mmCIF file of C-alpha atoms in Angstrom:
data_model
loop_
_atom_site.group_PDB
_atom_site.id
_atom_site.type_symbol
_atom_site.label_atom_id
_atom_site.label_comp_id
_atom_site.label_asym_id
_atom_site.label_seq_id
_atom_site.Cartn_x
_atom_site.Cartn_y
_atom_site.Cartn_z
ATOM 1 C CA MET E 1 119.049 70.562 132.070
ATOM 2 C CA ALA E 2 120.924 71.112 135.329
ATOM 3 C CA SER E 3 121.865 74.677 136.065
ATOM 4 C CA TYR E 4 125.408 75.856 136.627
ATOM 5 C CA PHE E 5 124.794 76.016 140.367
ATOM 6 C CA ASP E 6 123.329 72.463 140.541
ATOM 7 C CA GLU E 7 126.244 71.004 138.601
ATOM 8 C CA HIS E 8 128.731 72.647 140.927
ATOM 9 C CA ASP E 9 126.678 71.878 144.004
ATOM 10 C CA CYS E 10 126.584 75.479 145.216
ATOM 11 C CA GLU E 11 124.248 78.415 145.670
ATOM 12 C CA PRO E 12 124.516 81.724 143.899
ATOM 13 C CA THR E 13 126.236 84.138 146.285
ATOM 14 C CA THR E 14 123.727 86.947 145.842
ATOM 15 C CA SER E 15 120.089 86.741 144.982
ATOM 16 C CA VAL E 16 119.634 87.655 141.358
ATOM 17 C CA HIS E 17 116.573 89.798 141.155
ATOM 18 C CA ASN E 18 115.641 92.285 138.528
ATOM 19 C CA SER E 19 116.945 95.456 140.051
ATOM 20 C CA SER E 20 120.450 94.162 140.809
ATOM 21 C CA ARG E 21 120.567 92.665 137.328
ATOM 22 C CA ARG E 22 119.752 96.077 135.967
ATOM 23 C CA THR E 23 122.460 97.661 138.151
ATOM 24 C CA ASP E 24 124.926 95.067 136.848
ATOM 25 C CA LEU E 25 123.997 95.946 133.300
ATOM 26 C CA LEU E 26 124.363 99.658 134.026
ATOM 27 C CA ARG E 27 127.707 99.010 135.698
ATOM 28 C CA MET E 28 128.878 97.069 132.644
ATOM 29 C CA LEU E 29 127.813 99.916 130.382
ATOM 30 C CA ARG E 30 129.613 102.415 132.604
ATOM 31 C CA LEU E 31 132.816 100.369 132.503
ATOM 32 C CA PHE E 32 132.464 100.060 128.744
ATOM 33 C CA LEU E 33 131.923 103.782 128.319
ATOM 34 C CA ARG E 34 134.889 104.601 130.518
ATOM 35 C CA SER E 35 137.272 102.286 128.677
ATOM 36 C CA ASP E 36 136.271 103.451 125.223
ATOM 37 C CA VAL E 37 135.441 106.997 126.052
ATOM 38 C CA GLU E 38 137.718 108.478 123.406
ATOM 39 C CA GLU E 39 136.177 106.535 120.561
ATOM 40 C CA TYR E 40 132.523 106.047 121.376
ATOM 41 C CA GLY E 41 131.883 107.709 124.699
ATOM 42 C CA HIS E 42 130.494 110.903 123.305
ATOM 43 C CA ILE E 43 128.183 109.208 120.858
ATOM 44 C CA LEU E 44 126.868 106.579 123.260
ATOM 45 C CA GLY E 45 126.794 108.946 126.211
ATOM 46 C CA GLN E 46 123.917 110.804 124.604
ATOM 47 C CA PHE E 47 121.710 107.712 124.745
ATOM 48 C CA ILE E 48 122.815 105.792 127.825
ATOM 49 C CA PRO E 49 122.724 107.091 131.382
ATOM 50 C CA ASP E 50 126.307 106.780 132.567
ATOM 51 C CA GLY E 51 125.699 107.047 136.276
ATOM 52 C CA GLU E 52 126.788 110.674 136.255
ATOM 53 C CA SER E 53 123.363 112.037 135.437
ATOM 54 C CA LEU E 54 121.264 114.025 137.893
ATOM 55 C CA ALA E 55 120.264 112.045 141.003
ATOM 56 C CA PRO E 56 116.506 111.312 141.350
ATOM 57 C CA PRO E 57 114.084 113.412 143.471
ATOM 58 C CA ALA E 58 114.062 113.191 147.262
ATOM 59 C CA ALA E 59 111.559 110.726 148.734
ATOM 60 C CA LYS E 60 108.139 112.370 149.191
ATOM 61 C CA SER E 61 107.749 111.183 152.799
ATOM 62 C CA VAL E 62 111.182 112.573 153.742
ATOM 63 C CA VAL E 63 110.413 115.966 152.191
ATOM 64 C CA GLU E 64 107.057 116.136 153.991
ATOM 65 C CA ASN E 65 108.774 115.515 157.317
ATOM 66 C CA LEU E 66 111.478 118.194 156.989
ATOM 67 C CA PRO E 67 110.902 120.717 159.799
ATOM 68 C CA ARG E 68 109.052 123.904 158.813
ATOM 69 C CA ILE E 69 109.992 126.953 160.866
ATOM 70 C CA SER E 70 109.637 130.740 160.739
ATOM 71 C CA LEU E 71 112.141 133.565 161.023
ATOM 72 C CA LYS E 72 111.617 133.985 164.791
ATOM 73 C CA ASP E 73 112.909 130.396 165.289
ATOM 74 C CA LEU E 74 116.117 131.483 163.575
ATOM 75 C CA ASP E 75 116.918 134.289 166.029
ATOM 76 C CA SER E 76 120.699 133.930 165.809
ATOM 77 C CA LYS E 77 120.538 134.419 162.035
ATOM 78 C CA LYS E 78 118.317 137.506 161.750
ATOM 79 C CA ASP E 79 119.779 138.673 158.449
ATOM 80 C CA ALA E 80 120.013 135.216 156.881
ATOM 81 C CA GLN E 81 119.083 134.885 153.218
ATOM 82 C CA CYS E 82 117.679 131.995 151.200
ATOM 83 C CA PRO E 83 120.514 130.574 149.066
ATOM 84 C CA VAL E 84 118.110 129.812 146.201
ATOM 85 C CA CYS E 85 116.396 133.177 145.609
ATOM 86 C CA LEU E 86 119.088 135.194 147.471
ATOM 87 C CA ALA E 87 116.384 137.242 149.241
ATOM 88 C CA GLN E 88 116.467 137.801 153.003
ATOM 89 C CA PHE E 89 113.997 135.787 155.064
ATOM 90 C CA ASP E 90 110.883 137.713 156.001
ATOM 91 C CA ASN E 91 108.706 137.383 159.132
ATOM 92 C CA ASP E 92 105.863 135.512 157.415
ATOM 93 C CA ASP E 93 108.036 133.217 155.235
ATOM 94 C CA VAL E 94 107.830 129.451 155.736
ATOM 95 C CA ILE E 95 111.411 128.222 156.106
ATOM 96 C CA ILE E 96 112.521 124.589 155.763
ATOM 97 C CA THR E 97 115.494 123.210 157.699
ATOM 98 C CA MET E 98 117.552 120.546 155.971
ATOM 99 C CA PRO E 99 119.287 117.852 158.090
ATOM 100 C CA CYS E 100 122.588 119.572 157.187
ATOM 101 C CA GLU E 101 121.360 122.718 159.006
ATOM 102 C CA HIS E 102 120.842 124.772 155.858
ATOM 103 C CA TYR E 103 117.736 126.940 155.613
ATOM 104 C CA PHE E 104 115.593 127.703 152.553
ATOM 105 C CA HIS E 105 112.232 129.243 151.674
ATOM 106 C CA MET E 106 109.792 126.350 151.375
ATOM 107 C CA ASP E 107 108.733 127.632 147.943
ATOM 108 C CA CYS E 108 112.379 127.729 146.815
ATOM 109 C CA LEU E 109 113.428 124.323 148.158
ATOM 110 C CA LEU E 110 110.449 122.145 147.174
ATOM 111 C CA PRO E 111 110.838 122.543 143.371
ATOM 112 C CA TRP E 112 114.516 121.615 143.740
ATOM 113 C CA LEU E 113 113.844 118.486 145.833
ATOM 114 C CA GLN E 114 111.239 117.411 143.272
ATOM 115 C CA LYS E 115 114.083 117.423 140.758
ATOM 116 C CA THR E 116 116.976 115.952 142.734
ATOM 117 C CA ASN E 117 117.716 114.729 146.257
ATOM 118 C CA SER E 118 120.546 116.927 147.522
ATOM 119 C CA CYS E 119 120.936 120.178 149.474
ATOM 120 C CA PRO E 120 121.366 123.054 146.969
ATOM 121 C CA LEU E 121 124.175 124.400 149.140
ATOM 122 C CA CYS E 122 126.264 121.433 150.341
ATOM 123 C CA ARG E 123 124.865 118.465 148.331
ATOM 124 C CA PHE E 124 123.858 116.543 151.470
ATOM 125 C CA GLU E 125 121.769 113.690 150.063
ATOM 126 C CA LEU E 126 118.235 112.835 151.185
ATOM 127 C CA VAL E 127 116.861 109.321 150.652
ATOM 128 C CA THR E 128 115.039 108.827 147.322
ATOM 129 C CA ASP E 129 112.066 106.697 146.245
ATOM 130 C CA ASP E 130 114.185 105.163 143.473
ATOM 131 C CA PRO E 131 115.329 101.584 144.322
ATOM 132 C CA ASP E 132 117.921 101.504 141.487
ATOM 133 C CA TYR E 133 119.536 104.695 142.705
ATOM 134 C CA GLU E 134 119.619 103.515 146.329
ATOM 135 C CA GLU E 135 121.211 100.254 145.125
ATOM 136 C CA LEU E 136 123.832 102.188 143.168
ATOM 137 C CA LYS E 137 124.570 104.347 146.226
ATOM 138 C CA LYS E 138 125.074 101.218 148.366
ATOM 139 C CA GLU E 139 127.290 99.717 145.695
ATOM 140 C CA LYS E 140 129.466 102.857 145.563
ATOM 141 C CA LEU E 141 129.719 102.911 149.351
ATOM 142 C CA GLY E 142 130.683 99.216 149.375
ATOM 143 C CA GLN E 143 133.355 99.873 146.778
ATOM 144 C CA LYS E 144 134.787 102.713 148.871
ATOM 145 C CA GLU E 145 134.862 100.452 151.940
ATOM 146 C CA ARG E 146 136.605 97.701 149.982
ATOM 147 C CA GLU E 147 139.209 100.194 148.746
ATOM 148 C CA ALA E 148 139.721 101.466 152.296
ATOM 149 C CA ARG E 149 140.176 97.894 153.550
ATOM 150 C CA VAL E 150 142.747 97.182 150.825
ATOM 151 C CA ALA E 151 144.571 100.417 151.701
ATOM 152 C CA ASP E 152 144.546 99.430 155.399
ATOM 153 C CA LEU E 153 145.905 96.005 154.544
ATOM 154 C CA HIS E 154 148.653 97.520 152.398
ATOM 155 C CA SER E 155 149.741 99.970 155.057
ATOM 156 C CA SER E 156 149.730 97.240 157.720
ATOM 157 C CA MET E 157 151.979 95.101 155.518
ATOM 158 C CA PHE E 158 154.282 97.734 154.048
ATOM 159 C CA GLY E 159 153.609 100.900 156.028
ATOM 160 C CA MET H 1 110.612 134.962 132.421
ATOM 161 C CA SER H 2 109.635 133.616 135.809
ATOM 162 C CA SER H 3 109.833 136.130 138.651
ATOM 163 C CA ILE H 4 112.272 134.060 140.745
ATOM 164 C CA ALA H 5 114.719 133.927 137.820
ATOM 165 C CA THR H 6 114.471 137.670 137.185
ATOM 166 C CA THR H 7 114.824 138.746 140.812
ATOM 167 C CA ARG H 8 117.714 136.367 141.335
ATOM 168 C CA ILE H 9 119.602 137.678 138.310
ATOM 169 C CA GLN H 10 119.047 141.253 139.529
ATOM 170 C CA ARG H 11 120.447 140.356 142.963
ATOM 171 C CA GLU H 12 123.375 138.484 141.420
ATOM 172 C CA LEU H 13 124.328 141.425 139.190
ATOM 173 C CA LYS H 14 124.255 143.708 142.223
ATOM 174 C CA ASP H 15 126.387 141.271 144.284
ATOM 175 C CA ILE H 16 128.993 140.985 141.525
ATOM 176 C CA LYS H 17 129.252 144.762 141.241
ATOM 177 C CA GLU H 18 129.721 145.024 144.998
ATOM 178 C CA SER H 19 132.227 142.163 145.223
ATOM 179 C CA ASN H 20 134.774 144.250 143.299
ATOM 180 C CA ASN H 21 136.511 141.267 141.703
ATOM 181 C CA GLN H 22 138.395 142.727 138.736
ATOM 182 C CA SER H 23 138.896 139.396 136.992
ATOM 183 C CA ILE H 24 135.223 138.590 136.315
ATOM 184 C CA LYS H 25 132.472 140.717 134.788
ATOM 185 C CA ILE H 26 128.807 140.154 133.975
ATOM 186 C CA GLU H 27 126.484 142.554 132.189
ATOM 187 C CA LEU H 28 123.094 142.529 130.520
ATOM 188 C CA LYS H 29 123.139 142.241 126.756
ATOM 189 C CA SER H 30 119.815 144.082 126.442
ATOM 190 C CA ASP H 31 116.873 144.845 128.735
ATOM 191 C CA GLU H 32 116.116 141.126 128.938
ATOM 192 C CA PHE H 33 117.387 139.257 131.972
ATOM 193 C CA ASN H 34 117.751 135.985 130.059
ATOM 194 C CA ASN H 35 120.645 137.036 127.871
ATOM 195 C CA LEU H 36 123.892 138.127 129.487
ATOM 196 C CA ARG H 37 127.495 138.702 128.575
ATOM 197 C CA GLY H 38 130.315 137.586 130.835
ATOM 198 C CA GLU H 39 134.032 138.175 130.787
ATOM 199 C CA ILE H 40 136.846 136.411 132.611
ATOM 200 C CA VAL H 41 140.556 137.123 132.712
ATOM 201 C CA GLY H 42 142.870 134.174 132.032
ATOM 202 C CA PRO H 43 144.501 133.095 135.318
ATOM 203 C CA SER H 44 148.196 133.753 135.884
ATOM 204 C CA GLY H 45 150.626 130.866 135.565
ATOM 205 C CA THR H 46 148.618 129.467 132.613
ATOM 206 C CA PRO H 47 148.950 129.958 128.833
ATOM 207 C CA TYR H 48 145.728 132.014 129.079
ATOM 208 C CA GLN H 49 147.281 134.568 131.456
ATOM 209 C CA ASP H 50 145.792 138.060 131.068
ATOM 210 C CA GLY H 51 143.681 137.063 128.059
ATOM 211 C CA MET H 52 140.158 138.552 128.041
ATOM 212 C CA TYR H 53 137.575 135.841 127.402
ATOM 213 C CA LYS H 54 134.041 136.845 126.469
ATOM 214 C CA LEU H 55 131.262 134.434 127.386
ATOM 215 C CA SER H 56 127.668 134.207 126.302
ATOM 216 C CA ILE H 57 125.279 133.376 129.166
ATOM 217 C CA LYS H 58 121.678 132.347 128.576
ATOM 218 C CA ILE H 59 119.343 132.067 131.574
ATOM 219 C CA PRO H 60 116.641 129.399 131.249
ATOM 220 C CA GLU H 61 113.075 130.120 132.338
ATOM 221 C CA THR H 62 113.578 127.596 135.170
ATOM 222 C CA TYR H 63 116.729 129.228 136.625
ATOM 223 C CA PRO H 64 118.063 128.618 139.300
ATOM 224 C CA PHE H 65 116.605 125.103 139.244
ATOM 225 C CA ASN H 66 118.389 124.520 135.940
ATOM 226 C CA PRO H 67 121.905 125.742 135.125
ATOM 227 C CA PRO H 68 122.671 128.757 132.919
ATOM 228 C CA ILE H 69 123.791 127.893 129.375
ATOM 229 C CA VAL H 70 127.319 129.229 129.007
ATOM 230 C CA SER H 71 129.735 129.167 126.079
ATOM 231 C CA PHE H 72 132.938 130.960 125.075
ATOM 232 C CA ASP H 73 132.562 133.713 122.465
ATOM 233 C CA THR H 74 136.323 134.261 122.410
ATOM 234 C CA ARG H 75 138.109 131.332 120.792
ATOM 235 C CA ILE H 76 140.293 129.281 123.127
ATOM 236 C CA TRP H 77 142.576 126.216 122.882
ATOM 237 C CA HIS H 78 141.636 124.063 125.891
ATOM 238 C CA PRO H 79 140.797 120.333 126.260
ATOM 239 C CA ASN H 80 137.402 121.005 127.878
ATOM 240 C CA ILE H 81 136.247 123.768 125.518
ATOM 241 C CA SER H 82 135.454 123.302 121.830
ATOM 242 C CA SER H 83 138.056 125.175 119.767
ATOM 243 C CA VAL H 84 135.395 125.597 117.048
ATOM 244 C CA THR H 85 132.098 126.357 118.832
ATOM 245 C CA GLY H 86 133.178 127.455 122.329
ATOM 246 C CA ALA H 87 130.956 124.791 123.974
ATOM 247 C CA ILE H 88 132.103 123.979 127.503
ATOM 248 C CA CYS H 89 132.365 120.611 129.243
ATOM 249 C CA LEU H 90 132.040 121.385 132.961
ATOM 250 C CA ASP H 91 130.096 119.222 135.435
ATOM 251 C CA ILE H 92 128.446 122.096 137.332
ATOM 252 C CA LEU H 93 126.937 123.351 134.052
ATOM 253 C CA LYS H 94 125.352 119.914 133.594
ATOM 254 C CA ASP H 95 124.490 117.231 136.149
ATOM 255 C CA GLN H 96 126.401 118.783 139.064
ATOM 256 C CA TRP H 97 124.457 122.052 139.002
ATOM 257 C CA ALA H 98 122.993 123.094 142.370
ATOM 258 C CA ALA H 99 120.383 125.805 142.894
ATOM 259 C CA ALA H 100 122.644 127.719 145.310
ATOM 260 C CA LEU H 101 125.389 128.111 142.685
ATOM 261 C CA THR H 102 125.459 131.539 141.059
ATOM 262 C CA LEU H 103 126.824 133.163 137.911
ATOM 263 C CA ARG H 104 129.749 134.385 140.008
ATOM 264 C CA THR H 105 130.600 130.836 141.149
ATOM 265 C CA VAL H 106 130.203 129.592 137.558
ATOM 266 C CA LEU H 107 132.699 132.162 136.249
ATOM 267 C CA LEU H 108 135.116 131.363 139.086
ATOM 268 C CA SER H 109 134.797 127.662 138.202
ATOM 269 C CA LEU H 110 135.574 128.487 134.578
ATOM 270 C CA GLN H 111 138.725 130.305 135.701
ATOM 271 C CA ALA H 112 139.610 127.215 137.743
ATOM 272 C CA LEU H 113 139.008 125.061 134.660
ATOM 273 C CA LEU H 114 141.508 127.202 132.716
ATOM 274 C CA SER H 115 144.043 126.551 135.508
ATOM 275 C CA ALA H 116 143.396 122.815 135.692
ATOM 276 C CA ALA H 117 142.195 121.078 132.535
ATOM 277 C CA GLU H 118 140.570 117.652 132.683
ATOM 278 C CA PRO H 119 141.837 115.941 129.511
ATOM 279 C CA ASP H 120 140.099 112.672 130.436
ATOM 280 C CA ASP H 121 136.708 114.331 130.135
ATOM 281 C CA PRO H 122 137.294 116.280 126.946
ATOM 282 C CA GLN H 123 135.030 118.559 124.949
ATOM 283 C CA ASP H 124 137.579 118.900 122.143
ATOM 284 C CA ALA H 125 139.214 115.524 121.442
ATOM 285 C CA VAL H 126 141.940 117.047 119.213
ATOM 286 C CA VAL H 127 143.086 119.473 121.908
ATOM 287 C CA ALA H 128 142.861 116.808 124.626
ATOM 288 C CA LYS H 129 145.038 114.414 122.613
ATOM 289 C CA GLN H 130 147.675 117.114 122.074
ATOM 290 C CA TYR H 131 147.508 118.029 125.774
ATOM 291 C CA LYS H 132 148.286 114.427 126.724
ATOM 292 C CA ASP H 133 150.749 113.492 123.950
ATOM 293 C CA ASN H 134 152.576 116.739 123.249
ATOM 294 C CA GLN H 135 152.360 119.132 126.202
ATOM 295 C CA LYS H 136 154.936 121.489 124.685
ATOM 296 C CA ALA H 137 152.923 121.970 121.494
ATOM 297 C CA PHE H 138 149.779 122.381 123.578
ATOM 298 C CA VAL H 139 151.228 125.202 125.699
ATOM 299 C CA LYS H 140 152.652 126.933 122.611
ATOM 300 C CA THR H 141 149.287 126.735 120.823
ATOM 301 C CA ALA H 142 147.175 127.752 123.819
ATOM 302 C CA ARG H 143 149.446 130.766 124.434
ATOM 303 C CA PHE H 144 149.368 131.819 120.785
ATOM 304 C CA TRP H 145 145.551 131.557 120.696
ATOM 305 C CA ALA H 146 145.370 133.625 123.910
ATOM 306 C CA GLN H 147 147.422 136.356 122.242
ATOM 307 C CA TYR H 148 145.704 136.078 118.852
ATOM 308 C CA TYR H 149 142.064 135.922 120.012
ATOM 309 C CA ALA H 150 142.009 137.122 123.644
ATOM 310 C CA ASN H 151 144.533 140.003 123.442
ATOM 311 C CA ALA H 152 146.915 138.440 125.947
ATOM 312 C CA PRO H 153 150.050 140.620 126.077
ATOM 313 C CA GLY H 154 153.649 139.595 125.383
ATOM 314 C CA PRO H 155 155.811 138.769 122.358
ATOM 315 C CA ARG H 156 154.300 136.167 120.040
ATOM 316 C CA ASP H 157 156.094 132.932 119.187
ATOM 317 C CA THR H 158 158.038 133.685 115.967
ATOM 318 C CA ASP H 159 157.611 130.121 114.650
ATOM 319 C CA CYS H 160 153.804 130.437 114.962
ATOM 320 C CA VAL H 161 153.729 133.910 113.375
ATOM 321 C CA GLU H 162 155.907 132.765 110.450
ATOM 322 C CA LYS H 163 153.955 129.574 109.709
ATOM 323 C CA LEU H 164 150.610 131.347 109.990
ATOM 324 C CA ARG H 165 151.889 133.988 107.508
ATOM 325 C CA LYS H 166 153.023 131.280 105.070
ATOM 326 C CA ALA H 167 149.688 129.455 105.205
ATOM 327 C CA SER H 168 147.646 132.613 104.723
ATOM 328 C CA GLU H 169 149.914 133.723 101.838
ATOM 329 C CA MET H 170 148.810 130.561 100.082
ATOM 330 C CA GLY H 171 145.286 131.968 100.144
ATOM 331 C CA PHE H 172 143.765 130.204 103.149
ATOM 332 C CA TYR H 173 141.756 132.223 105.674
ATOM 333 C CA LYS H 174 143.767 133.062 108.794
ATOM 334 C CA ASP H 175 141.320 131.441 111.238
ATOM 335 C CA ILE H 176 141.220 128.229 109.211
ATOM 336 C CA SER H 177 145.019 128.222 108.796
ATOM 337 C CA LEU H 178 145.480 128.696 112.538
ATOM 338 C CA GLN H 179 143.053 125.863 113.287
ATOM 339 C CA ALA H 180 144.907 123.541 110.837
ATOM 340 C CA LEU H 181 148.374 124.440 112.150
ATOM 341 C CA SER H 182 147.214 124.010 115.754
ATOM 342 C CA THR H 183 145.583 120.651 115.020
ATOM 343 C CA HIS H 184 148.829 119.440 113.384
ATOM 344 C CA SER H 185 151.053 120.753 116.217
ATOM 345 C CA TRP H 186 152.605 123.397 113.910
ATOM 346 C CA ASP H 187 153.788 120.935 111.237
ATOM 347 C CA LEU H 188 153.380 123.267 108.249
ATOM 348 C CA GLU H 189 153.498 120.524 105.603
ATOM 349 C CA ASN H 190 150.778 118.413 107.274
ATOM 350 C CA ALA H 191 148.645 121.481 107.892
ATOM 351 C CA ILE H 192 148.862 122.575 104.227
ATOM 352 C CA GLN H 193 148.113 119.050 103.064
ATOM 353 C CA TYR H 194 145.048 119.030 105.310
ATOM 354 C CA LEU H 195 143.941 122.480 104.090
ATOM 355 C CA THR H 196 144.204 121.510 100.407
ATOM 356 C CA SER H 197 142.356 118.235 100.926
ATOM 357 C CA CYS H 198 139.214 119.780 102.427
#
């Protein structure tokens, strides 16, 4: 039997591979949960990830490459403290610098980045090893850009 | 309890004492660092103004990598807090927790939640529905609960006092009568009908 695309003499606009199909399914579930949140949301929400759950761990390679420094490299911030354990940095502590310029004890930051991908202080996001999550992030970014374009268009027409 | 959790709680308690903020309080319930008691004052300009809200705070073994478990001990009428159990729906206590957040920031966020409810993400569907459909009844109920349970000062609404007296004179417990009247937006007949049917 001819497929939909053969009959209409066209190509599918995006390649349909497993992970985007899964994202589509998740997106459908999220829309469904949002629209019916008063009736079923609470019941279903317990079983289905709704996109608001904790982001996956930071990519191992990224974490390994975060710069390790010591207190003497931080000379302008002599009395700085680690935001996770709230203790002041000591001379022989190994300190990790995040790309957002926040500093943590290595022993305090690593357990956190094994749980989720963001800076404990400002939520700056590191890349993850999770293809579904990266896809979702791209999708959200794309949606924001589309909204911004629509807003631009509106203001150029009516503004 | 893990040493990082214990030392962090000790530092946090010290910081709160030194910060001198009169509207939030945290103290140990016993010698254990995993079981604390908090207290926040209802923010001004809200029905909860000057109410004293007691909170129970449990610190997990994995703190601060997992959030503290917080619930209201003092009963409160708010869309994001269960009017029956005191369970709280707040993102930073769930998936938006970050290891650099502290008990102080959690209590400040709870005060902010009392100032700005999020009825579209409810914990108590009955309260959220009233908040959206009948704001006047919501404010009246939330204020009365603040005075009744949280010792908020000021004269109490005479309509509430009178209806609560009538329901309890019929032999229903005061707490249950208040819950029924609140749920039915102070329609005495509906509340009594509900009370006799359960």
